[in-house]
PDB file of C-alpha atoms and ligand atoms in Angstrom:
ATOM      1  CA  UNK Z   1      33.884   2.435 -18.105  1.00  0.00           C
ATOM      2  CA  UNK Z   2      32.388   5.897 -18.407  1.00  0.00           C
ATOM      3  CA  UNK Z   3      34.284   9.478 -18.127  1.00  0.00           C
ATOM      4  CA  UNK Z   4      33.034  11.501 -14.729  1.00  0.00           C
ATOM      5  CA  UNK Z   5      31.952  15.071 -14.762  1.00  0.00           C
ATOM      6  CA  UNK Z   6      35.006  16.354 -12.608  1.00  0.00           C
ATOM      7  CA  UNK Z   7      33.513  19.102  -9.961  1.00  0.00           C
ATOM      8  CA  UNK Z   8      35.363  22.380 -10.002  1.00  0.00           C
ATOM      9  CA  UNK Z   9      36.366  24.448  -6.550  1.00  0.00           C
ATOM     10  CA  UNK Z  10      33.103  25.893  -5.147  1.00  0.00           C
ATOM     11  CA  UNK Z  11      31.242  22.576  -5.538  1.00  0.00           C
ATOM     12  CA  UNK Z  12      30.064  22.033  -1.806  1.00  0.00           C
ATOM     13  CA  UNK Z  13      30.591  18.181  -2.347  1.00  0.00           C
ATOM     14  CA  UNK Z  14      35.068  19.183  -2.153  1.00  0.00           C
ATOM     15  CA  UNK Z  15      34.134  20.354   1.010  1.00  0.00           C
ATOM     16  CA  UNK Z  16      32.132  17.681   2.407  1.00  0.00           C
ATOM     17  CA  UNK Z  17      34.544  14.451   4.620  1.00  0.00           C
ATOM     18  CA  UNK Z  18      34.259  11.502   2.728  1.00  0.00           C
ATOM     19  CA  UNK Z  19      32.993   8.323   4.627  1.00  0.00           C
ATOM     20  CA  UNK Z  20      35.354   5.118   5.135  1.00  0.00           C
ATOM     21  CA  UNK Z  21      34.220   2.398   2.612  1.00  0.00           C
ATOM     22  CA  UNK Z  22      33.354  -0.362   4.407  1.00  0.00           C
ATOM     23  CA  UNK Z  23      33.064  -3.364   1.719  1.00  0.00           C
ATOM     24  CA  UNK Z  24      34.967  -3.535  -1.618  1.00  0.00           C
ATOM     25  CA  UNK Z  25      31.890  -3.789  -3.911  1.00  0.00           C
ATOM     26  CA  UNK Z  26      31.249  -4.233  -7.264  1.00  0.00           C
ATOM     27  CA  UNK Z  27      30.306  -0.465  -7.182  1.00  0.00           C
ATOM     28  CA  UNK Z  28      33.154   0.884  -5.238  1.00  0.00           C
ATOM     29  CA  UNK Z  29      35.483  -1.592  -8.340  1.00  0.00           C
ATOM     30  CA  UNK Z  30      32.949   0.191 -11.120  1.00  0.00           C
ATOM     31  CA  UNK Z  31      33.728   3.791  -9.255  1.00  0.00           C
ATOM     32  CA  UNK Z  32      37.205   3.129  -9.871  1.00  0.00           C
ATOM     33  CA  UNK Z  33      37.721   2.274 -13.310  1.00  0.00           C
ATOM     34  CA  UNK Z  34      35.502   5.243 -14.449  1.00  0.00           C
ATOM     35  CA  UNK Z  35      37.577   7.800 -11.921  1.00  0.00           C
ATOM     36  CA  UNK Z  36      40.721   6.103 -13.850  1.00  0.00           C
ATOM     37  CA  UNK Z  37      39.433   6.695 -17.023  1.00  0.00           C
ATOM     38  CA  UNK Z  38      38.370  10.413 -16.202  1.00  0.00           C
ATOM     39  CA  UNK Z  39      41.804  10.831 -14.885  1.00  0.00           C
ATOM     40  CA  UNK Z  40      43.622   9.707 -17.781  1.00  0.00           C
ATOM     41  CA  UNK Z  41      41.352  11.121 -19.952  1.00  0.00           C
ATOM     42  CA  UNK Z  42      41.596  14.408 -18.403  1.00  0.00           C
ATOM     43  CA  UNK Z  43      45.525  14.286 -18.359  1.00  0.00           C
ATOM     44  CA  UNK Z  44      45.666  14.352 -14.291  1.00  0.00           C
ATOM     45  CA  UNK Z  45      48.054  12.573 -11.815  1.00  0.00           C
ATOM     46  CA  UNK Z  46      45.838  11.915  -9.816  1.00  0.00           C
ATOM     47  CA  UNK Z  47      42.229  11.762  -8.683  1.00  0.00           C
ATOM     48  CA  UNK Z  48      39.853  11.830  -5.297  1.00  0.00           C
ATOM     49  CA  UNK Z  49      35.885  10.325  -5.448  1.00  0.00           C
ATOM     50  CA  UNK Z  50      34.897  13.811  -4.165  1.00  0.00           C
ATOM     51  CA  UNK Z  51      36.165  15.429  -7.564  1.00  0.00           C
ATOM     52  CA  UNK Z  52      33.365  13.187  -9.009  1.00  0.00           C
ATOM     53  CA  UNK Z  53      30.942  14.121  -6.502  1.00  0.00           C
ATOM     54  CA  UNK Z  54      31.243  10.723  -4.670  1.00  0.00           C
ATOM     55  CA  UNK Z  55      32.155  11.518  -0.284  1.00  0.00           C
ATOM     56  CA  UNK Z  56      33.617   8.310  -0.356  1.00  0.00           C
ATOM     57  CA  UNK Z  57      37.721   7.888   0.857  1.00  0.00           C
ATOM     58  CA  UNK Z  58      38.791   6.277  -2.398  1.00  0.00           C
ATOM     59  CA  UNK Z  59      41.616   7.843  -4.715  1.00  0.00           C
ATOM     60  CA  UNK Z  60      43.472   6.932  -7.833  1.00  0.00           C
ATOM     61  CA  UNK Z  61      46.799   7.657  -8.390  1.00  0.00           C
ATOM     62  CA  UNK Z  62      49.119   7.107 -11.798  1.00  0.00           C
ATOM     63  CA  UNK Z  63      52.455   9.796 -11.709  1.00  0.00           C
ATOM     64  CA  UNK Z  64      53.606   7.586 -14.555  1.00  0.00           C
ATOM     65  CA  UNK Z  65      50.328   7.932 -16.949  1.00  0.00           C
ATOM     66  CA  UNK Z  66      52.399   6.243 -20.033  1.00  0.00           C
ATOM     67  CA  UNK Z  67      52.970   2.898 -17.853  1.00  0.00           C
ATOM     68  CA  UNK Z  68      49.459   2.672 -16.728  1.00  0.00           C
ATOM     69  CA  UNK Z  69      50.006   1.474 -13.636  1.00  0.00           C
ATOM     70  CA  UNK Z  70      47.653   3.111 -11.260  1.00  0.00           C
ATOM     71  CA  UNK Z  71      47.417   3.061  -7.999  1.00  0.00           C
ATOM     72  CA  UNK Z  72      44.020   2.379  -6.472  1.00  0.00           C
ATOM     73  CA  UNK Z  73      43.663   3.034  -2.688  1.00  0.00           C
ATOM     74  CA  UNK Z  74      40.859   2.942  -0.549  1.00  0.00           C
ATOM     75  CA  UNK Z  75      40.833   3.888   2.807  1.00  0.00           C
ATOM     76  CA  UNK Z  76      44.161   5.304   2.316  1.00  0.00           C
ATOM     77  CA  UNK Z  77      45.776   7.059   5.861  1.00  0.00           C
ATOM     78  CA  UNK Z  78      49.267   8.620   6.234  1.00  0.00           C
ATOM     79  CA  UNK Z  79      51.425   7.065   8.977  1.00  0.00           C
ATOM     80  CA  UNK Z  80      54.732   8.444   8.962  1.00  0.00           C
ATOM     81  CA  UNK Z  81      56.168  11.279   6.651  1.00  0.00           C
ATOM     82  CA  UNK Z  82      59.625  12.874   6.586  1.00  0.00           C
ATOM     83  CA  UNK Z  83      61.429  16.163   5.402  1.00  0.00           C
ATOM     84  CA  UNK Z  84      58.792  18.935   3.948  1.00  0.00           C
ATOM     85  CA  UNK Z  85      59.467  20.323   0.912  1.00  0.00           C
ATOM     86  CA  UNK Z  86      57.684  23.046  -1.267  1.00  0.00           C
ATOM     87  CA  UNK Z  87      56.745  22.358  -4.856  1.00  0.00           C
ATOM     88  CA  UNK Z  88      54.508  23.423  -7.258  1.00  0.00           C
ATOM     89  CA  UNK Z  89      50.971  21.378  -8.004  1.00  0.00           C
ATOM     90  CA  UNK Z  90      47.484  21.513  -9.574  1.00  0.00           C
ATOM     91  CA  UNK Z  91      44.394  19.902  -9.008  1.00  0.00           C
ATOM     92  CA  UNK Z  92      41.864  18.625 -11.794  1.00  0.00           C
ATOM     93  CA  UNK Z  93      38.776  20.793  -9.864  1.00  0.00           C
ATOM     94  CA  UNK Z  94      40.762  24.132 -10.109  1.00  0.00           C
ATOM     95  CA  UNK Z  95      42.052  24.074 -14.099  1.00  0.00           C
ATOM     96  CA  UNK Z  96      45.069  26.084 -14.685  1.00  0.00           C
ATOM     97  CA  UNK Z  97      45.985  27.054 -11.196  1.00  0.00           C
ATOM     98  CA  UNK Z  98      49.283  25.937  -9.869  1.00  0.00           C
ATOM     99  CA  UNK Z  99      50.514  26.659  -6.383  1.00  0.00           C
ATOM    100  CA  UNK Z 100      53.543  25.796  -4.244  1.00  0.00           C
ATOM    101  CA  UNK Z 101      52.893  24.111  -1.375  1.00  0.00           C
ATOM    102  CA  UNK Z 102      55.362  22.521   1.187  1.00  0.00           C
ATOM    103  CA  UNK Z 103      54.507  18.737   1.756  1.00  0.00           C
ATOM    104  CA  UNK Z 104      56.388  15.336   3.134  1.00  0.00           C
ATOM    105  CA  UNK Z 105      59.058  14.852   0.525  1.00  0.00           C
ATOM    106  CA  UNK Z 106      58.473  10.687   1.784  1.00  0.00           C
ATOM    107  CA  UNK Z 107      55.898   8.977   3.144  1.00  0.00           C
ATOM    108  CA  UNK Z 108      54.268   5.775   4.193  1.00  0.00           C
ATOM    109  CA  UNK Z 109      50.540   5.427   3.796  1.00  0.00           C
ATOM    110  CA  UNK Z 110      48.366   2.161   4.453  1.00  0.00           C
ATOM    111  CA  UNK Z 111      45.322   1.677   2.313  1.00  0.00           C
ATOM    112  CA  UNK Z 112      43.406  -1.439   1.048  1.00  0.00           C
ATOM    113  CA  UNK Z 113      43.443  -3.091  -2.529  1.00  0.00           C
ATOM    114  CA  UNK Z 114      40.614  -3.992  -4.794  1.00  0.00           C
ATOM    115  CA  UNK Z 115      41.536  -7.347  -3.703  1.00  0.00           C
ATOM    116  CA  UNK Z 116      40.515  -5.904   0.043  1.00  0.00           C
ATOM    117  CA  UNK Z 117      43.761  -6.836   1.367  1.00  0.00           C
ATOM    118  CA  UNK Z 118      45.502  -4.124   3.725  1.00  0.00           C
ATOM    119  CA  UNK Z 119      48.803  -2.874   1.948  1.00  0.00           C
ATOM    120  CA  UNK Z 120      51.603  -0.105   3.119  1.00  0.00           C
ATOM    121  CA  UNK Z 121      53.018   1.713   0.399  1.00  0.00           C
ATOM    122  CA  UNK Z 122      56.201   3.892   0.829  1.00  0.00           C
ATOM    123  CA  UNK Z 123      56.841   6.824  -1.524  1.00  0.00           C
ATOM    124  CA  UNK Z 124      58.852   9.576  -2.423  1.00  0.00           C
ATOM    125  CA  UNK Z 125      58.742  12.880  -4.886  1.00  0.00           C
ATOM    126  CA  UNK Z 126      55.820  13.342  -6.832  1.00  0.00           C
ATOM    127  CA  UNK Z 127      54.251  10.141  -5.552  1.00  0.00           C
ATOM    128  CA  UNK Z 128      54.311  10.996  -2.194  1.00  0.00           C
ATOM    129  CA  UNK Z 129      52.842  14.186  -2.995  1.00  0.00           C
ATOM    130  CA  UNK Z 130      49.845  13.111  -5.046  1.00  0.00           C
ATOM    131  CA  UNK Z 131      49.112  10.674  -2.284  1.00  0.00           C
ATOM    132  CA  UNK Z 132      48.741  13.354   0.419  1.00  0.00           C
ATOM    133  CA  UNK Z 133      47.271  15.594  -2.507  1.00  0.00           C
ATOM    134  CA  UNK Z 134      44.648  13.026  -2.626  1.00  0.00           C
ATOM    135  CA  UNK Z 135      44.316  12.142   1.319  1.00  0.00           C
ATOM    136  CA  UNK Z 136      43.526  15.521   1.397  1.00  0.00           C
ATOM    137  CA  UNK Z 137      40.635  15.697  -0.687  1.00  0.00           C
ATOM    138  CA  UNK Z 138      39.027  12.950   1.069  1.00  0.00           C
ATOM    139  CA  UNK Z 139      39.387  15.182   4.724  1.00  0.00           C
ATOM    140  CA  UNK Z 140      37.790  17.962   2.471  1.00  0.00           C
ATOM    141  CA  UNK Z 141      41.178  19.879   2.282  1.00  0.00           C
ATOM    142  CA  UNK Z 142      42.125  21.375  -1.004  1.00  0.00           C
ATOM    143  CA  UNK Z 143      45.906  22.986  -2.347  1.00  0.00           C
ATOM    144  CA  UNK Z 144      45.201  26.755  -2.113  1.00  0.00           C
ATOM    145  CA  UNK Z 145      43.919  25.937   1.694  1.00  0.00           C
ATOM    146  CA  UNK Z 146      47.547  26.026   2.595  1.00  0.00           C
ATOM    147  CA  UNK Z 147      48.833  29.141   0.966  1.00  0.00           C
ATOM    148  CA  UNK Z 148      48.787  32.674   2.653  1.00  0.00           C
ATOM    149  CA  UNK Z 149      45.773  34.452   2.820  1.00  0.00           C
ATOM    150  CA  UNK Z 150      46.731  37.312  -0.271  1.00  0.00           C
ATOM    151  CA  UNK Z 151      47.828  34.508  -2.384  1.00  0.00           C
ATOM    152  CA  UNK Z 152      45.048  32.304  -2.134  1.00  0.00           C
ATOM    153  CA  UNK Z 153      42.417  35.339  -2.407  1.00  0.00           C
ATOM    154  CA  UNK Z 154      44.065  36.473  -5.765  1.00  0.00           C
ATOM    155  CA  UNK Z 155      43.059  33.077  -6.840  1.00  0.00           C
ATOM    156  CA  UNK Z 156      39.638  32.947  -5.569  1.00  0.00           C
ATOM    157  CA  UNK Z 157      39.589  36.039  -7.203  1.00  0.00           C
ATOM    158  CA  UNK Z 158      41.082  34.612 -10.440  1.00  0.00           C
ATOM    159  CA  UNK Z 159      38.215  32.041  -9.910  1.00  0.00           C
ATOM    160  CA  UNK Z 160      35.443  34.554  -9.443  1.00  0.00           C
ATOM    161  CA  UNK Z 161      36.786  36.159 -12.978  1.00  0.00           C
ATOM    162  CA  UNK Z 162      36.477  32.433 -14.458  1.00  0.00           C
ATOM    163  CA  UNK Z 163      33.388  31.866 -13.426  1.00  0.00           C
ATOM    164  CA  UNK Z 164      31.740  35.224 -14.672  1.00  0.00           C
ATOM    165  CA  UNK Z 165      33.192  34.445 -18.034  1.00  0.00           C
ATOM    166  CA  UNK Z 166      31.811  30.806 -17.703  1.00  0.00           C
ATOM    167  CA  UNK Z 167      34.904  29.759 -18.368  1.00  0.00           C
ATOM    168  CA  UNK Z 168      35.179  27.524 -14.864  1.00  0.00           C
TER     169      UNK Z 168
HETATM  170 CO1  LIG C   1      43.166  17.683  -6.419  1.00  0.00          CO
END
């Protein structure tokens, strides 16, 4: 396993759709346990292949990081999702910037295994929201894209500070 450079907001690739992946290979199973181990490693719930500069629809997912039992989904689509509520979250490619942002408080989502079997997965509370969190990424949509123009300028402005420090 190896630890991924994680690409920070601005990186054209979090902007780019990711492409369905169309065999489980032993790469797309390597891609997986490194994204893990950058996600653990970097202390984050969750994890898209774009944030490692891959356009591939894969995402891991652990909201439980001290049980270790992640959730590996490729392909991964939203089909139904119920009562939106607004909470606060973060992303790994925009460090120290939190945001609410009103999502499905439950969903279901199909994806497929590592074992390339189709599953359906039905989740609630933080799970739910890393999921679409992650969906997201994969459709090139990031958290600040949803908040009100002022609020997500003062953060791109925030980001623009960052950046001319080095410090992003
Ligand atoms: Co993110």
């Amino acid at each position: 396993m190896a630890k991924l450079e994680i690409k920070k907001y601005g990186d054209p690739v979090l902007r780019k759709k990711s492409d369905f992946v169309q065999k489980i290979s032993k790469d797309i199973k390597r891609l997986t346990e490194d994204m893990l181990e950058t996600m653990y490693s970097s202390r984050g719930l969750g994890l898209a292949a774009p944030q490692v500069g891959v356009s591939l629809r894969v995402c891991v997912i652990d909201v439980d990081p001290d049980k270790k039992l992640p959730l590996v989904m490729v392909n991964p689509k939203i089909v139904s999702g119920g009562n939106k509520i607004l909470e606060q979250e973060g992303c790994l490619s925009l460090p120290e910037i939190f945001a609410e942002v009103k999502r499905f408080s439950n969903i279901a989502a199909e994806y497929t295994d590592l074992e390339g079997k189709n599953k359906t997965i039905e989740a609630e509370g933080l799970l739910a929201r890393a999921i679409q969190h992650e969906i997201d990424h994969l459709d090139a949509k990031i958290f600040i894209d949803y908040l009100p123009d002022w609020k997500r300028k003062n953060i791109e402005k925030e980001i623009k500070r960052r950046k001319k420090k080095g410090d992003w």
